[in-house]
Coordinates of C-alpha atoms and ligand atoms in Angstrom, one line a residue:
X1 CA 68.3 -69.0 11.4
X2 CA 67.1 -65.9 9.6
X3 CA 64.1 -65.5 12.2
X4 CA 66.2 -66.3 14.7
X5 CA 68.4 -63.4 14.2
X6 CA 65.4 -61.0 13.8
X7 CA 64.6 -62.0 17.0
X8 CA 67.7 -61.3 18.5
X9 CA 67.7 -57.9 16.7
X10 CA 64.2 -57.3 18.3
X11 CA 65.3 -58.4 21.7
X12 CA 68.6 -55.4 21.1
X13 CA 66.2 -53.1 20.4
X14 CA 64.2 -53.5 23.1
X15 CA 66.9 -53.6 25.8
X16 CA 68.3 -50.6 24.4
X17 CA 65.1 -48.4 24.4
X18 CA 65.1 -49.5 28.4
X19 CA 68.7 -48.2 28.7
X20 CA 68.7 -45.1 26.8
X21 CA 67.6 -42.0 29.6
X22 CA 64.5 -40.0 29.4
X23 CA 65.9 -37.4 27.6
X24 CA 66.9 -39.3 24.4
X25 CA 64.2 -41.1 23.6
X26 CA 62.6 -40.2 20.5
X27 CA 59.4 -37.7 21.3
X28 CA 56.8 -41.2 20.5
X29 CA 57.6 -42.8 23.5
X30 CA 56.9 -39.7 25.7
X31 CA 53.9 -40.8 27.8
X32 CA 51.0 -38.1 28.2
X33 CA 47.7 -37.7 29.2
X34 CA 46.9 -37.5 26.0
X35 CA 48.0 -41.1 24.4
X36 CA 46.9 -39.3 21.0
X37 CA 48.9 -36.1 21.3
X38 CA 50.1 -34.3 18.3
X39 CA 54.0 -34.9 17.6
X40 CA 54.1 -30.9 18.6
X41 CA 52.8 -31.8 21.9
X42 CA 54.6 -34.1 22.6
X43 CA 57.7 -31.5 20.9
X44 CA 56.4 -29.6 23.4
X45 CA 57.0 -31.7 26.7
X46 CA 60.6 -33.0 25.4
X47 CA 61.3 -28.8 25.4
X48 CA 60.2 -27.9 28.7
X49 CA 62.1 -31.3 29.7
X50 CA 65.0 -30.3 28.4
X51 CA 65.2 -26.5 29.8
X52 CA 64.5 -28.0 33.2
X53 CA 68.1 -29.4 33.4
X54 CA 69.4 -26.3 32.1
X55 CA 67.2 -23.5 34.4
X56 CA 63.9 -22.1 35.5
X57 CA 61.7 -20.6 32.8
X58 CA 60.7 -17.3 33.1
X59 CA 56.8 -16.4 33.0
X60 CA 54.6 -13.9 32.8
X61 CA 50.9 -14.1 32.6
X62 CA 49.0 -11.3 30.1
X63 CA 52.9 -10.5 29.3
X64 CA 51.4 -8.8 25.4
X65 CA 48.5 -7.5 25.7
X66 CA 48.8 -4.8 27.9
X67 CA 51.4 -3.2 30.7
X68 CA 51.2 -1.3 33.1
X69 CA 50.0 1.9 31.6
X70 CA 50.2 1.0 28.0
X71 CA 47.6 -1.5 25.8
X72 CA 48.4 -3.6 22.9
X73 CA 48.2 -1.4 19.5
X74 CA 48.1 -3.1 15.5
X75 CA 52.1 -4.0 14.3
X76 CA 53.6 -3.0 18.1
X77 CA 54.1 -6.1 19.9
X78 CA 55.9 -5.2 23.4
X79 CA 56.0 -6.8 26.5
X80 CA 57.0 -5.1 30.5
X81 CA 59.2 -7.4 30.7
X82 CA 60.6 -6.9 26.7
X83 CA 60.8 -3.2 27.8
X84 CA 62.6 -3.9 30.8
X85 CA 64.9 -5.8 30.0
X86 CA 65.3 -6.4 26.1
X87 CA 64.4 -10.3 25.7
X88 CA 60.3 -11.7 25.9
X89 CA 59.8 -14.5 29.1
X90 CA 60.0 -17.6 27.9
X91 CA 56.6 -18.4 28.6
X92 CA 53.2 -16.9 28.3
X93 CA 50.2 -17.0 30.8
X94 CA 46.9 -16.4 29.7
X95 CA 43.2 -16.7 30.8
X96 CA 40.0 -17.3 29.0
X97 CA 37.8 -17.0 31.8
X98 CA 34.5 -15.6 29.7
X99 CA 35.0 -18.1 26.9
X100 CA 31.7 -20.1 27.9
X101 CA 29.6 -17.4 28.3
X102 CA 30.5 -16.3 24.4
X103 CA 31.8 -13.6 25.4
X104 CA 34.3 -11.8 22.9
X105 CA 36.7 -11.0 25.4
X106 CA 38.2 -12.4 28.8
X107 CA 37.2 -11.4 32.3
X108 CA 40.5 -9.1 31.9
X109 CA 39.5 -7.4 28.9
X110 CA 41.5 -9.2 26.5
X111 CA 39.7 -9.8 23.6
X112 CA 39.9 -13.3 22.1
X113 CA 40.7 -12.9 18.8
X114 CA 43.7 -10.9 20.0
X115 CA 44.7 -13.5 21.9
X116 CA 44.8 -15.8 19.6
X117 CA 46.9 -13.2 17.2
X118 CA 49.5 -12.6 20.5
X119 CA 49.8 -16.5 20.9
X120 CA 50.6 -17.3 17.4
X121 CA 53.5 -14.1 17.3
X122 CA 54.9 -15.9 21.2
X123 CA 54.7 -19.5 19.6
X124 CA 56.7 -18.1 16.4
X125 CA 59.2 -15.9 19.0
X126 CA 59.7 -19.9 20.4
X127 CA 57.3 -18.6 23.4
X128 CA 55.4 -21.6 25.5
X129 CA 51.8 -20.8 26.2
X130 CA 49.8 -21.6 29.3
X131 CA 46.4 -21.0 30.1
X132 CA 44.2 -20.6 33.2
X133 CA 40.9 -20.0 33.5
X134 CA 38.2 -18.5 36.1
X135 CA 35.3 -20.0 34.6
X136 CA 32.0 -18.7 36.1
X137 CA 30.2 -20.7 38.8
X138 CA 27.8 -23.1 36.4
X139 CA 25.1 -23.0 38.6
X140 CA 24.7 -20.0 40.3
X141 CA 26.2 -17.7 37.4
X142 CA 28.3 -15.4 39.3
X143 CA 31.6 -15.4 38.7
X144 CA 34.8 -17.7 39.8
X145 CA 35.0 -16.7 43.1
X146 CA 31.6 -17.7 44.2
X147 CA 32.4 -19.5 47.3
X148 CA 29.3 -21.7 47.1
X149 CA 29.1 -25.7 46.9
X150 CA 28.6 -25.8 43.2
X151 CA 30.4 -29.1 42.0
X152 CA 27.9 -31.7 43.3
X153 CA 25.1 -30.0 41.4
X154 CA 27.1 -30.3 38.4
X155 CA 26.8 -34.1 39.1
X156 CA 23.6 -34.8 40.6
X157 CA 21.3 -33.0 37.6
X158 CA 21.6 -34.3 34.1
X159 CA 20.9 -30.6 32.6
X160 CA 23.5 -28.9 35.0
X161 CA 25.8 -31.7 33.4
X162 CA 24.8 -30.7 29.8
X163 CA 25.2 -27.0 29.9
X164 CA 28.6 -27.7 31.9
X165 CA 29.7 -29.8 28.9
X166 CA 29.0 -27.0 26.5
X167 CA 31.2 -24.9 28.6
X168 CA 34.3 -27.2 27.6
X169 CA 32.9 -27.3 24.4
X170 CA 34.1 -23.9 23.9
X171 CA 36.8 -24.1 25.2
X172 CA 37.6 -27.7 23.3
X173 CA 37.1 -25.0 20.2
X174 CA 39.1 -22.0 21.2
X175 CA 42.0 -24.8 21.9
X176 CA 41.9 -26.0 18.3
X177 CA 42.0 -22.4 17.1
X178 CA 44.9 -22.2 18.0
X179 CA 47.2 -21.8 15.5
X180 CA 50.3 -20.3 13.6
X181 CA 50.8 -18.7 9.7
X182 CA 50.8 -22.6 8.2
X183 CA 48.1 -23.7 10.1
X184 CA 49.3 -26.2 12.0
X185 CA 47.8 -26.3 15.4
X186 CA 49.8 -24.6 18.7
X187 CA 50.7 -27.1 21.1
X188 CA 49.6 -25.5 25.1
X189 CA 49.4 -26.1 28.3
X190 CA 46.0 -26.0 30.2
X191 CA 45.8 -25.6 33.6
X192 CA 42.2 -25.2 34.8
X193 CA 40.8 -25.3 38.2
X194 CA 43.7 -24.0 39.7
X195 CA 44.3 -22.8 43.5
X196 CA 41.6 -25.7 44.1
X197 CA 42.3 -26.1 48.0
X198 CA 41.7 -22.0 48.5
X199 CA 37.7 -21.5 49.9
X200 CA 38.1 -18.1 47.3
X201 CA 36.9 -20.4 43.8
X202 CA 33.7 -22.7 43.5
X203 CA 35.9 -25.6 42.8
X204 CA 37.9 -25.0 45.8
X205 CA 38.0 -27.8 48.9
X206 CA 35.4 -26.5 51.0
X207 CA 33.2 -26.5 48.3
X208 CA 33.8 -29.8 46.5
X209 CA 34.8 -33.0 48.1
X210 CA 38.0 -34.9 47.0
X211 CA 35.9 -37.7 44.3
X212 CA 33.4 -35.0 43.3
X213 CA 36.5 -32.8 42.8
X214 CA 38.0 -35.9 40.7
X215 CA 35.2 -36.3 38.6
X216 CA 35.4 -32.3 37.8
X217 CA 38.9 -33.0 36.6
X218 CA 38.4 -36.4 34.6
X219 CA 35.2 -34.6 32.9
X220 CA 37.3 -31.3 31.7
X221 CA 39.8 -33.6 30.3
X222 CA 37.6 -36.6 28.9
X223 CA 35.5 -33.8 27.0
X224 CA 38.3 -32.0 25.3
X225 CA 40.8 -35.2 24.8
X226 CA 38.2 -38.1 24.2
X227 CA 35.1 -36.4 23.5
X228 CA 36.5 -33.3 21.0
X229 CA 39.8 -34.2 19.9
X230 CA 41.8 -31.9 21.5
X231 CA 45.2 -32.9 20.9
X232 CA 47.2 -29.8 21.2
X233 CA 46.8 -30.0 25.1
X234 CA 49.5 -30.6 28.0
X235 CA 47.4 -30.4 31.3
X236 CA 48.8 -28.9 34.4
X237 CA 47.4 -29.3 37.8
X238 CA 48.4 -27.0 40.7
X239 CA 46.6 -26.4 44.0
X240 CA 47.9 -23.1 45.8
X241 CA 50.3 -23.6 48.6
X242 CA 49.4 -26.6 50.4
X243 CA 51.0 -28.4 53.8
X244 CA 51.2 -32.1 53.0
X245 CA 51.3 -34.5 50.1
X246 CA 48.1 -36.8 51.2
X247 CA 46.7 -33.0 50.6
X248 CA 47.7 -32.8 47.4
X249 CA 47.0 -36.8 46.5
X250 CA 43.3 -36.8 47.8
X251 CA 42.6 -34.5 44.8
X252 CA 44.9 -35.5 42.3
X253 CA 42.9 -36.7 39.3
X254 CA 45.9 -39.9 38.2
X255 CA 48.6 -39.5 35.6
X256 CA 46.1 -40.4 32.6
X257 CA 44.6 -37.3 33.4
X258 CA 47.9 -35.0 34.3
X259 CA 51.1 -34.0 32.4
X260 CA 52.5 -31.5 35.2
X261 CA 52.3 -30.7 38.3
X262 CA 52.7 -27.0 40.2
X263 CA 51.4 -24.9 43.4
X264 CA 50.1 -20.8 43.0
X265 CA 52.1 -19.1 46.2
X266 CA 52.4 -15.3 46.0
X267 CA 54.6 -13.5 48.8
X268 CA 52.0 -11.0 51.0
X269 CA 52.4 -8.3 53.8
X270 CA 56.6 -7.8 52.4
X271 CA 56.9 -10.4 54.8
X272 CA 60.1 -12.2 53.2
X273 CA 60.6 -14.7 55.8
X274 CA 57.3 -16.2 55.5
X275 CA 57.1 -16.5 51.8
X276 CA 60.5 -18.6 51.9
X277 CA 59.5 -20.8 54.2
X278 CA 56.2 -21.3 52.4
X279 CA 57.9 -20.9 48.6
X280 CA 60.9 -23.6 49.6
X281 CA 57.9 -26.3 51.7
X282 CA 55.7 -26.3 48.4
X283 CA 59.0 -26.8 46.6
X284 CA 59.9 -29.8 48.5
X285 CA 56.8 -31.2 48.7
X286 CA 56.3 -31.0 44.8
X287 CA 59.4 -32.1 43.7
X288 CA 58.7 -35.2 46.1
X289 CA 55.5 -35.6 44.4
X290 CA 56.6 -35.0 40.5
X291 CA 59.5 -38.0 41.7
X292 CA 57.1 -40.5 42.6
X293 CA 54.7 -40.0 40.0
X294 CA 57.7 -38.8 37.5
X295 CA 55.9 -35.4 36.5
X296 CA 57.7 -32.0 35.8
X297 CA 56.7 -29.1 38.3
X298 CA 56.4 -25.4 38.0
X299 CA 55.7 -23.1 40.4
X300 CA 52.2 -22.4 38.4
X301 CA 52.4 -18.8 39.9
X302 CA 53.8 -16.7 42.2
X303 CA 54.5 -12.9 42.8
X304 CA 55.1 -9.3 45.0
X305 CA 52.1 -7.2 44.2
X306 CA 53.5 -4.5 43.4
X307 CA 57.2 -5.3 43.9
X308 CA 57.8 -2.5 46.6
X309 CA 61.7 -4.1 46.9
X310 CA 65.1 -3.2 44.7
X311 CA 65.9 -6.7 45.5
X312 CA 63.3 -9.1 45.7
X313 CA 63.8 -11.0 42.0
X314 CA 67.4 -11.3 42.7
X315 CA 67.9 -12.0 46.7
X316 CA 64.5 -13.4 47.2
X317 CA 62.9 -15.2 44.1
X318 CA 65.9 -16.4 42.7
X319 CA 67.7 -18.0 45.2
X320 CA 64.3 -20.1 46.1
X321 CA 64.4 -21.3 42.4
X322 CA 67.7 -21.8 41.5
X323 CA 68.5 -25.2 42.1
X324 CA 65.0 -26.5 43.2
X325 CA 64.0 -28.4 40.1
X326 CA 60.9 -26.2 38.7
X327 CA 60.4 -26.0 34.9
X328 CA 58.7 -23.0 35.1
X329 CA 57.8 -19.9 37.3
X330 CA 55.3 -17.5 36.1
X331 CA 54.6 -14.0 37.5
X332 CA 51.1 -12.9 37.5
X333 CA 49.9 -10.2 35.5
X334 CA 50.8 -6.1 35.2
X335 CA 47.3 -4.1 35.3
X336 CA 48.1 -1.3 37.0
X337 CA 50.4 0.7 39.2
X338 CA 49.0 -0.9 42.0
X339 CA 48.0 -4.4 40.7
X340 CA 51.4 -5.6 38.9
X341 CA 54.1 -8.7 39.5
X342 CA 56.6 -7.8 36.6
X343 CA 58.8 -4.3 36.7
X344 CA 58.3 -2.2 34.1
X345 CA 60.3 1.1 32.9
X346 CA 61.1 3.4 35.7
X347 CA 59.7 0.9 38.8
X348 CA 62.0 0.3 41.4
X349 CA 62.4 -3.1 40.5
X350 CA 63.8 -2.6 36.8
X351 CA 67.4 -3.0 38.0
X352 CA 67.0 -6.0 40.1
X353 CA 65.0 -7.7 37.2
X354 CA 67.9 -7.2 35.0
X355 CA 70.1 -8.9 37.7
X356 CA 67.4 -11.9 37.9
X357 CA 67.8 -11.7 33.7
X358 CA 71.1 -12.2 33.4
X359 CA 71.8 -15.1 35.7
X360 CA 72.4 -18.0 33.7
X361 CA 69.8 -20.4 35.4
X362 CA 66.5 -17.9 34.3
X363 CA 65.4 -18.6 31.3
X364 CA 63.9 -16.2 28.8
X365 CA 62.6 -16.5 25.3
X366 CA 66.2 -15.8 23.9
X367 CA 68.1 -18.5 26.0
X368 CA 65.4 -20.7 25.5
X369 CA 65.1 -20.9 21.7
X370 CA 69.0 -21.2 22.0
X371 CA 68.8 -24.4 23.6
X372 CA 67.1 -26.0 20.2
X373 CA 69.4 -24.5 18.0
Ligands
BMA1 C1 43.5 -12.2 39.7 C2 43.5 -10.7 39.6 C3 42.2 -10.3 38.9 C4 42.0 -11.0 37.6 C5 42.1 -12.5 37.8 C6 42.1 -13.3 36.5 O1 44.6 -12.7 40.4 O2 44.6 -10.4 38.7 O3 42.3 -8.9 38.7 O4 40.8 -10.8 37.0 O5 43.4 -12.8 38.4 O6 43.1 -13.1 35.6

């Protein structure tokens, strides 16, 4: 009688762990790539789940290092965007392109140990990290956007493979140094070998073909999860704009191997009809995608260079992203006066970035740590 009631305690449980939505479930049953994520991975996830329903979250990619016309200095953290408009973006973009050649900064001049400095002072502001990364061409040594067939060779010659694999060894290791004041590891999200059907990167389609392309993927992420223990990770996967989803699906690695899916689309020639055609497609088509194969989307990055337009954030950016369903958008970065995606004081744009602040559905550091407290 007594087992006999266990059992039927069991059988409750289970039933109910079936019924309860998504959203509730304790962080453990949270399936990831990684099935041995850290608890603040998988933290993580439930976050960016959670502000989904809520809003988009704002991004911006090299948002503390430097601005346009400003670099980081010791004890004065700013931010454009902080300048601008009073409140960090919610997440953080940045690249270590330069990491596997040792180098001690990235191919933008950010030097590595700062970066690790700026990501611990976002993760502690209740910032989300994501990182990129233009690795160089393995074979030929020249940098990302060597437009060469390069991912067979990384396959067909044992040594190629080798010095490959040290490559995401450093990187495994710049992962895991990740961390905060206590210690304790800082859960990110890696997107590498992004834009992959452009012809401008060596991983790109014309250069790879759709298993070699596969195998590129399941490597990065065998080495780091399986091979290195690298369980801080989320991994994102995001082609640039693309026309159909058997496009997208021919390259897609399988969801052991991918925690969110995106698209890069930027808005060129201040043609604004084009880019919302282009912006609200990818949208559909994702959010198609992330249903069947019940993945969160982001639009992985987007942007005006420039932002020659008092009216783009609110008129044309937000209305695109309002009720489509992304997690996350992320601007690109702000070099210079020329090369630059987020306002900063004085540029045309300031005003219409506040506007685009202070609509309830964009979400920046502020609103987001409000939502967990
Ligand atoms: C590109 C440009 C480059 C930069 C690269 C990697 O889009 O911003 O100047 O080096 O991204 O961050």
């Amino acid at each position: 009688m007594i087992h006999l009631n266990r059992k039927f305690h069991l059988i409750g449980l289970l039933v109910l762990i079936f019924l309860v939505p998504d959203s509730c479930k304790p962080v453990n049953t949270i399936k990831l790539a990684d099935n041995s994520a850290f608890p603040a991975t998988k933290e993580l996830y439930r976050k960016i789940k959670k502000a989904t329903g809520v809003g988009v979250l704002i991004g911006h990619q090299d948002d503390t290092p430097y601005g346009v016309g400003w670099k980081y200095e010791e004890g004065k953290t700013t931010s454009d965007i902080e300048m601008v408009c009073g409140d960090y973006p919610a997440l953080y973009g940045w690249e270590i392109g330069g990491i596997e050649n040792d180098n001690s900064s990235n191919l933008d001049t950010v030097y590595f140990n700062l970066m690790r400095k700026l990501i611990a002072e976002a993760h502690k502001r209740g910032g989300i990290q994501t990182i990129s990364w233009h690795a160089n061409n393995p074979i030929t040594g020249e940098n990302a956007w060597s437009e060469k067939e390069t991912v067979k060779y990384i396959f067909s010659d044992e040594k190629n493979k080798a010095v490959f694999v040290t490559w995401l060894n450093k990187v495994s290791e710049f992962l895991k140094s990740l961390k905060d004041e206590e210690g304790n590891v800082i859960p990110v999200i890696f997107r590498p070998w992004h834009e992959w059907n452009g012809s401008w990167f060596w991983w790109g389609t014309p250069h790879s073909g759709n298993e070699e392309f596969i195998e590129l993927w399941r490597l990065t992420v065998e080495t780091l999860r399986d091979k290195n223990n690298v369980h801080n990770v989320l991994y994102a996967f995001s082609p640039g704009s693309f026309e159909t989803i058997d496009e997208f699906m021919k390259k897609y690695p399988g969801n052991d191997y991918v925690d969110i899916i995106g698209f890069d689309t930027y808005m060129y020639e201040d043609d604004i009809e084009a880019y919302r055609k282009i912006m609200s497609k990818d949208l559909q088509l994702i959010s198609e995608i992330a249903k069947t194969e019940n993945k969160l989307y982001a639009v992985t990055e987007t942007g005006y260079e420039g932002i020659p337009s008092d009216n783009w954030y609110s008129e044309v950016v937000y209305p695109l992203l309002k009720d489509s369903g992304a997690s996350w958008v992320l601007f690109w970065r702000n070099a210079t006066t020329k090369h630059h995606y987020a306002p900063y004081p004085g540029h045309r744009s300031a005003e219409d970035f506040k506007r685009f602040y202070n609509f309830p559905e964009t979400l920046f550091e502020r609103d987001f740590s409000k939502l967990f407290h």
